[in-house]
């Protein structure tokens, strides 16, 4: 059993459509641990891979709520509690004038959550990944569309995956070393 | 009679805003040709085709209602005199005619071009639609700004706001996307349902609803914040008039109902992906749009509380039935859009 020494099997397709249809078929066959690599976003690919993950949207949402609370709270504390100033005879708690800053801090923290959360959840920065060793993988940033079934997939079987890739019209099929 | 024409103006402006929203999106669609626009094109065209009916329904106001609705008709003070070269009956009528000729003209031209494209298979006509729509979109925003200033803002005697037109343009677009989302649900249920994975139309419409909801809130707040900050007597009248007799409750309801609830509901991908859930949000938004127009129009044209009078309900239903009959008939006669949707899948999609 030398399955542990490979990262998975990778296949290269000629077009986004071929990759999309292969990803759909792979899902139908029951493969779950898969990843796809393409030079541009492919519409419907994440749905086909069922790679949707709601942790990041929730993190962004919570960061946004925290940003709103912090922004509003800061202004309330400064203008009402810590250093009240009479500006044009308006009430200290003048909520309309607090809204723009609250909006900005909401966007700021939500954006931080999106960028840093994405980095953390993707395990970035990461200098090396096994698929970089796949032959011709640099074409993933020009004209290559790759689909990789990982060795950790419960249904992973080297020969069967290779046969599956060949059946779905892959141009190259290769093993990816760990 | 003031009561009647106030009601009539509110009802007419609401239904007109649906048609104008459809026309605005129709023009916008010609510039992008995104998958969502192709899918809901029949609705946008049908909505825009009600514009001639709305022009006819403007006549009662022009003939009998002007004196009741618009204080500048009677003149009286120095500000009225200063504004008279612009706000006078003949020029008002010329402008109204110009707005409607442009709106009806550009919408029939676009619909006609698409019909010819269908019949002859001449795809070069699509480019002509784009060429016409780009400058027309600019003129559209300008004409709506001027029209709403003429027809709604000038019911206030001295008050003015420069963001007013954009406020309406955004609200109209919000209404139009809501109608499109309602129609999309019906279409998914009746016609052969399209694969949502291939055509995430529902998600695109949801994102548009979210964007216009935020833009509406942004513009509403901007207008309020600027007037509140400056605190000038001639500008604050608008909000003072709406700060009692239940209008303040209606205003608060708008903040919660037209912004917070749809905003939170539309943040979720689940809501946007399901045409059924999206149609519920869209229905809610449309109901809030009625309240919004009511809140904008009524306090300027009628003294008193927030509770609607019988004439409000009757004129709203009356004009509504006429609009809906026109809309449904136009929708039945509209060109189908399946072929357009199918080509959207073949072209690389960047929707």
XYZ file of C-alpha atoms in Angstrom:
529
model
C 0.000 0.000 0.000
C 1.978 2.926 -1.240
C -1.059 5.198 -1.593
C 0.295 7.354 1.223
C 3.238 8.469 -0.889
C 1.096 10.172 -3.533
C -0.855 13.372 -3.026
C -3.357 12.341 -5.671
C -3.936 11.945 -9.394
C -4.147 15.019 -11.562
C -5.587 15.411 -15.038
C -5.303 18.241 -17.507
C -8.211 19.264 -19.726
C -8.214 21.497 -22.764
C -11.129 23.736 -21.868
C -13.166 25.090 -18.991
C -16.215 23.197 -20.237
C -14.321 19.897 -20.258
C -13.105 20.567 -16.714
C -16.603 21.462 -15.572
C -18.148 18.338 -17.047
C -15.345 16.149 -15.598
C -15.829 17.689 -12.156
C -19.565 16.967 -12.325
C -18.977 13.371 -13.366
C -16.402 12.921 -10.620
C -18.926 14.055 -8.082
C -21.501 11.701 -9.487
C -19.027 8.851 -9.104
C -18.688 9.718 -5.468
C -15.308 11.465 -5.315
C -15.277 14.057 -2.574
C -11.686 15.142 -1.917
C -11.025 17.017 -5.130
C -9.544 20.277 -6.235
C -9.539 22.099 -9.532
C -7.053 24.584 -10.954
C -7.800 26.936 -13.831
C -6.375 30.151 -15.278
C -9.644 32.021 -14.755
C -12.768 31.609 -12.644
C -15.067 28.949 -14.100
C -18.758 29.630 -13.548
C -20.415 26.764 -11.694
C -17.200 24.942 -10.833
C -17.403 25.393 -7.080
C -20.999 24.130 -7.173
C -19.847 21.137 -9.253
C -17.101 20.356 -6.740
C -19.490 21.042 -3.873
C -16.642 23.035 -2.408
C -18.905 25.567 -0.759
C -17.781 26.486 2.682
C -19.775 28.923 4.779
C -17.169 29.594 7.447
C -15.717 32.597 5.644
C -19.053 34.377 4.932
C -19.974 33.979 8.573
C -16.608 35.266 9.719
C -16.982 38.302 7.439
C -20.492 38.910 8.755
C -19.410 38.717 12.393
C -16.431 40.991 11.724
C -18.829 43.466 10.102
C -21.134 43.397 13.126
C -18.135 43.869 15.404
C -16.962 46.789 13.249
C -20.384 48.436 13.487
C -20.501 47.971 17.258
C -16.946 49.260 17.731
C -17.415 52.261 15.419
C -20.705 53.303 16.970
C -19.514 52.502 20.494
C -16.367 54.569 20.065
C -18.315 57.620 18.934
C -20.895 57.179 21.663
C -18.191 56.870 24.314
C -16.271 59.902 23.037
C -19.235 62.211 22.412
C -21.543 61.237 25.245
C -19.461 59.766 28.065
C -15.853 60.836 27.927
C -15.777 64.285 26.341
C -19.226 65.708 25.576
C -19.113 68.799 23.376
C -21.995 71.088 22.507
C -21.914 71.286 18.716
C -24.536 73.601 17.265
C -26.854 72.839 20.169
C -27.343 69.264 19.036
C -27.833 66.399 21.468
C -24.643 64.625 22.537
C -26.045 61.389 21.206
C -26.587 62.627 17.626
C -26.983 59.300 15.902
C -27.285 60.580 12.294
C -23.749 61.954 12.417
C -22.457 58.638 13.804
C -23.670 56.632 10.811
C -20.929 57.418 8.248
C -18.118 56.418 10.605
C -20.046 53.326 11.698
C -20.454 52.394 8.044
C -16.715 52.805 7.436
C -15.641 50.693 10.417
C -18.162 48.011 9.406
C -16.641 47.810 5.942
C -13.097 47.962 7.322
C -13.431 45.074 9.763
C -15.507 43.014 7.308
C -12.771 43.475 4.700
C -10.095 42.499 7.234
C -12.145 39.422 8.071
C -12.449 38.525 4.391
C -8.775 38.955 3.503
C -7.076 37.615 6.640
C -9.740 34.954 7.187
C -9.262 33.742 3.615
C -5.488 33.578 4.128
C -5.806 31.695 7.419
C -8.416 29.210 6.172
C -6.456 28.486 3.003
C -3.308 27.916 5.041
C -1.545 30.806 3.322
C 1.193 31.902 3.034
C 2.360 28.520 1.854
C 5.537 28.361 -0.248
C 4.993 24.889 -1.645
C 2.142 22.589 -2.568
C 2.456 19.039 -3.956
C 0.537 19.853 -7.165
C 3.328 22.246 -8.166
C 5.347 19.111 -8.991
C 2.772 17.857 -11.491
C 4.119 17.890 -15.036
C 3.125 21.015 -16.926
C 1.300 22.464 -13.935
C 2.490 25.986 -14.766
C -0.087 25.907 -17.555
C -2.740 26.275 -14.845
C -1.998 29.994 -15.088
C -2.196 30.167 -18.880
C -4.230 27.537 -20.737
C -4.436 24.375 -18.628
C -7.532 23.226 -16.741
C -6.648 20.712 -14.014
C -8.668 18.401 -11.846
C -7.014 16.534 -8.981
C -8.523 13.684 -6.973
C -6.643 13.488 -3.706
C -5.356 10.294 -2.116
C -7.318 11.018 1.054
C -10.590 10.494 -0.821
C -12.400 7.447 0.607
C -13.005 6.074 -2.884
C -9.450 6.784 -4.077
C -7.973 4.056 -6.219
C -5.026 4.932 -8.447
C -5.941 2.846 -11.460
C -9.634 3.608 -11.298
C -9.109 7.351 -11.045
C -6.727 7.210 -14.002
C -9.240 5.264 -16.029
C -11.960 7.727 -15.053
C -9.833 10.679 -16.160
C -9.050 9.011 -19.484
C -12.781 8.363 -20.035
C -13.666 12.008 -19.409
C -11.287 13.247 -22.096
C -8.266 14.322 -20.064
C -5.240 15.258 -22.196
C -2.611 14.322 -19.583
C -2.981 12.226 -16.462
C -0.208 12.086 -13.876
C 0.446 11.063 -10.296
C 1.293 13.848 -7.907
C 3.987 12.972 -5.392
C 3.497 13.928 -1.795
C -60.629 68.130 -4.145
C -57.080 68.440 -2.818
C -57.502 65.088 -1.124
C -58.403 63.360 -4.334
C -55.535 64.627 -6.467
C -53.034 63.974 -3.670
C -54.167 60.355 -3.646
C -54.102 60.246 -7.417
C -50.561 61.619 -7.604
C -49.312 59.041 -5.080
C -50.930 56.151 -6.956
C -49.805 57.392 -10.354
C -46.210 57.954 -9.213
C -46.017 54.457 -7.687
C -47.180 52.631 -10.819
C -45.203 54.948 -13.078
C -42.102 54.155 -11.039
C -42.484 50.447 -11.882
C -42.525 51.224 -15.606
C -39.600 53.618 -15.344
C -37.614 51.089 -13.314
C -38.174 48.510 -16.045
C -37.078 51.000 -18.699
C -33.939 51.879 -16.712
C -32.931 48.228 -16.364
C -33.817 47.601 -20.004
C -31.346 50.301 -21.034
C -28.752 49.026 -18.557
C -29.136 45.477 -19.836
C -28.209 46.477 -23.403
C -24.790 47.567 -22.131
C -23.959 44.344 -20.254
C -26.028 41.531 -21.779
C -25.506 39.485 -18.656
C -27.352 36.190 -18.249
C -29.826 37.638 -15.718
C -30.821 40.417 -18.097
C -31.431 37.999 -20.955
C -33.598 35.882 -18.679
C -35.834 38.689 -17.410
C -35.904 40.780 -20.609
C -39.624 40.017 -21.296
C -40.569 41.566 -17.920
C -38.478 44.676 -18.486
C -39.978 45.165 -21.935
C -43.526 44.563 -20.706
C -43.052 47.050 -17.851
C -41.712 49.701 -20.208
C -44.634 49.159 -22.580
C -47.036 50.491 -19.943
C -45.488 53.962 -20.308
C -48.008 55.235 -22.921
C -50.871 54.266 -20.580
C -49.160 56.146 -17.756
C -48.840 59.208 -20.004
C -52.600 59.138 -20.621
C -53.246 58.737 -16.887
C -51.244 61.935 -16.296
C -53.907 63.964 -18.159
C -56.394 64.238 -15.251
C -53.692 65.905 -13.153
C -52.760 68.264 -15.977
C -56.365 69.191 -16.701
C -57.939 69.378 -13.249
C -55.330 68.813 -10.566
C -52.541 71.348 -11.131
C -53.939 74.069 -8.901
C -54.592 71.639 -6.082
C -51.196 69.975 -6.157
C -48.632 72.596 -7.085
C -48.341 75.774 -5.031
C -46.198 77.487 -7.689
C -49.233 77.573 -9.986
C -50.670 80.320 -7.768
C -47.350 82.122 -7.312
C -47.354 84.728 -4.607
C -43.935 85.360 -3.147
C -40.459 86.383 -4.311
C -39.202 82.813 -4.563
C -42.144 81.862 -6.779
C -41.431 84.862 -8.983
C -37.760 83.905 -9.218
C -38.680 80.340 -10.246
C -41.431 81.341 -12.660
C -39.245 81.227 -15.813
C -38.847 77.510 -15.168
C -41.945 76.592 -13.174
C -44.766 77.833 -15.382
C -47.603 75.944 -17.015
C -46.521 76.005 -20.701
C -42.930 74.990 -19.965
C -44.140 72.335 -17.487
C -46.309 70.807 -20.225
C -43.535 70.946 -22.828
C -41.156 69.190 -20.443
C -43.710 66.515 -19.555
C -44.317 65.863 -23.245
C -40.575 65.647 -23.880
C -40.005 63.124 -21.032
C -42.777 60.833 -22.242
C -41.846 61.101 -25.917
C -38.283 60.116 -25.032
C -39.252 57.254 -22.694
C -41.888 55.793 -25.011
C -39.710 56.377 -28.069
C -36.584 54.691 -26.770
C -38.460 51.727 -25.290
C -40.471 51.045 -28.468
C -37.313 51.414 -30.543
C -35.437 48.851 -28.430
C -38.343 46.400 -28.373
C -38.846 46.846 -32.123
C -35.176 46.196 -32.818
C -35.291 42.950 -30.856
C -38.425 41.860 -32.680
C -36.751 42.508 -36.013
C -33.668 40.658 -34.815
C -35.886 37.664 -34.034
C -37.604 37.746 -37.414
C -34.589 38.348 -39.615
C -31.875 36.676 -37.538
C -29.716 39.756 -38.116
C -27.501 39.781 -35.016
C -25.919 43.117 -35.928
C -29.124 44.742 -34.640
C -28.072 43.808 -31.106
C -25.114 46.151 -31.430
C -27.494 48.896 -32.494
C -29.475 48.385 -29.306
C -26.267 48.872 -27.339
C -25.308 51.990 -29.302
C -28.696 53.578 -28.683
C -28.822 52.587 -25.032
C -25.517 54.082 -23.906
C -26.429 57.750 -24.503
C -30.091 57.022 -23.693
C -29.177 55.812 -20.229
C -27.571 59.181 -19.483
C -30.609 60.997 -20.816
C -32.867 58.600 -18.869
C -31.333 59.503 -15.507
C -31.520 63.199 -16.401
C -35.152 63.029 -17.535
C -36.235 61.067 -14.445
C -34.466 63.614 -12.250
C -36.224 66.506 -13.971
C -39.567 64.679 -14.086
C -39.581 63.842 -10.388
C -38.490 67.378 -9.566
C -41.384 68.716 -11.651
C -44.086 66.286 -10.632
C -43.290 65.415 -7.015
C -40.743 67.784 -5.513
C -42.551 70.897 -6.706
C -45.578 69.913 -4.585
C -43.453 71.317 -1.739
C -43.653 75.069 -1.874
C -40.027 76.059 -1.320
C -38.188 72.899 -0.406
C -35.530 71.444 -2.693
C -33.043 68.573 -2.724
C -30.536 67.838 -5.471
C -30.264 64.116 -4.726
C -34.032 63.732 -5.173
C -33.897 62.391 -8.740
C -31.316 59.722 -7.974
C -33.411 58.711 -4.979
C -36.266 57.905 -7.373
C -34.036 56.308 -10.008
C -32.695 53.902 -7.388
C -36.084 53.143 -5.862
C -37.494 52.492 -9.317
C -34.695 50.093 -10.177
C -35.283 48.322 -6.861
C -38.978 47.884 -7.729
C -38.168 46.620 -11.207
C -35.709 43.976 -9.954
C -38.321 42.916 -7.402
C -40.905 42.405 -10.170
C -38.325 40.481 -12.188
C -37.615 38.227 -9.191
C -41.343 37.548 -8.696
C -41.704 36.709 -12.371
C -38.611 34.505 -12.321
C -40.125 32.333 -9.609
C -43.300 31.926 -11.632
C -41.272 31.124 -14.710
C -39.284 28.461 -12.868
C -42.523 26.866 -11.727
C -44.461 26.945 -14.991
C -42.050 26.716 -17.906
C -39.403 24.006 -18.086
C -37.204 24.950 -15.116
C -33.693 25.934 -15.996
C -30.765 24.447 -14.157
C -29.939 26.916 -11.432
C -26.379 25.622 -11.352
C -25.934 26.554 -14.998
C -27.816 29.827 -14.837
C -27.571 31.318 -11.366
C -30.207 33.898 -12.380
C -31.865 33.830 -8.995
C -28.555 34.590 -7.282
C -27.797 37.424 -9.694
C -31.238 38.971 -9.147
C -30.743 38.614 -5.388
C -27.413 40.385 -5.575
C -28.990 43.183 -7.601
C -31.780 43.533 -5.047
C -29.144 43.725 -2.324
C -27.145 46.339 -4.242
C -30.188 48.542 -4.940
C -31.414 48.124 -1.354
C -28.061 49.417 -0.090
C -28.002 52.200 -2.649
C -31.511 53.279 -1.681
C -30.459 53.386 1.979
C -27.269 55.256 1.099
C -29.119 57.945 -0.845
C -31.954 58.231 1.689
C -29.450 58.671 4.489
C -27.301 61.102 2.482
C -30.263 63.392 1.878
C -31.346 63.227 5.502
C -27.837 63.624 6.930
C -26.999 66.665 4.810
C -30.262 68.410 5.672
C -30.018 67.427 9.332
C -26.407 68.636 9.583
C -26.988 71.974 7.881
C -30.248 72.469 9.804
C -31.445 75.282 7.522
C -35.079 76.339 7.914
C -35.945 76.068 4.204
C -34.476 72.569 3.946
C -35.714 70.956 7.144
C -39.402 71.483 6.299
C -39.470 68.198 4.411
C -38.484 66.159 7.446
C -40.357 68.293 9.950
C -43.553 67.596 8.043
C -42.785 63.898 8.373
C -41.870 63.910 12.052
C -45.363 63.725 13.544
C -48.908 62.414 13.031
C -47.552 58.897 12.576
C -45.285 59.847 9.662
C -42.317 59.335 11.986
C -43.490 55.769 12.619
C -43.847 55.208 8.876
C -40.333 56.598 8.356
C -38.888 54.293 11.019
C -40.728 51.391 9.427
C -39.050 52.246 6.126
C -35.593 52.156 7.722
C -36.326 48.737 9.190
C -38.542 47.385 6.404
C -36.963 48.706 3.256
C -33.387 48.520 4.454
C -32.599 46.339 7.464
C -34.865 43.354 6.823
C -34.135 42.935 3.082
C -30.453 43.708 3.683
C -30.043 40.945 6.255
C -32.239 38.518 4.317
C -30.293 39.089 1.101
C -26.882 38.638 2.714
C -27.593 34.924 2.837
C -26.681 32.926 -0.247
C -29.499 30.520 0.563
C -32.154 33.216 0.119
C -30.674 34.336 -3.177
C -30.281 30.855 -4.645
C -33.884 29.857 -4.074
C -36.322 31.581 -6.479
C -39.138 30.953 -3.974
C -37.411 32.612 -1.023
C -36.153 35.417 -3.232
C -39.677 36.090 -4.480
C -40.863 36.503 -0.880
C -38.179 39.105 -0.204
C -39.092 40.783 -3.519
C -42.780 40.919 -2.549
C -41.859 42.463 0.791
C -39.661 45.064 -0.925
C -42.501 45.993 -3.305
C -44.853 46.490 -0.350
C -42.243 48.755 1.245
C -41.901 50.663 -2.022
C -45.622 51.494 -1.794
C -45.086 52.830 1.725
C -41.975 54.710 0.594
C -43.770 56.529 -2.240
C -46.708 57.178 0.114
C -44.314 58.639 2.681
C -42.593 60.836 0.090
C -45.717 62.109 -1.715
C -48.573 62.342 0.780
C -47.303 64.701 3.509
C -46.506 67.276 0.814
C -49.955 67.233 -0.739
C -52.247 66.647 2.236
C -52.373 67.826 5.809
C -52.988 65.218 8.423
C -52.058 61.818 9.674
C -50.444 58.796 8.200
C -53.602 56.693 7.895
C -54.684 56.333 4.267
C -57.938 57.834 3.066
C -60.422 55.890 0.974
C -59.337 57.842 -2.096
C -55.731 56.639 -1.589
C -56.822 53.022 -1.703
C -59.241 53.524 -4.587
C -56.868 55.456 -6.830
C -54.058 53.030 -6.013
C -56.238 50.050 -6.943
C -57.733 51.777 -9.962
C -54.470 52.826 -11.591
C -52.972 49.530 -10.423
C -55.546 47.454 -12.281
C -55.028 49.458 -15.461
C -51.248 49.085 -15.138
C -51.414 45.381 -14.382
C -53.760 44.630 -17.277
C -51.391 46.451 -19.615
C -48.380 44.702 -18.092
C -49.835 41.198 -18.277
C -51.017 41.713 -21.847
C -47.601 43.026 -22.867
C -45.970 40.086 -21.107
C -48.153 37.584 -22.978
C -47.246 39.201 -26.272
C -43.574 39.592 -25.365
C -40.867 37.769 -27.248
C -39.765 34.610 -25.473
C -36.235 34.593 -24.244
C -35.157 30.956 -24.123
C -32.854 31.255 -27.113
C -31.080 34.211 -25.582
C -30.605 32.324 -22.327
C -29.223 29.332 -24.183
C -26.600 31.446 -25.961
C -25.597 32.904 -22.619
C -24.339 29.478 -21.618
C -22.241 29.073 -24.748
C -20.427 32.363 -24.460
C -17.850 32.547 -21.659
C -19.897 33.834 -18.781
C -18.673 36.621 -16.573
C -22.004 37.403 -15.003
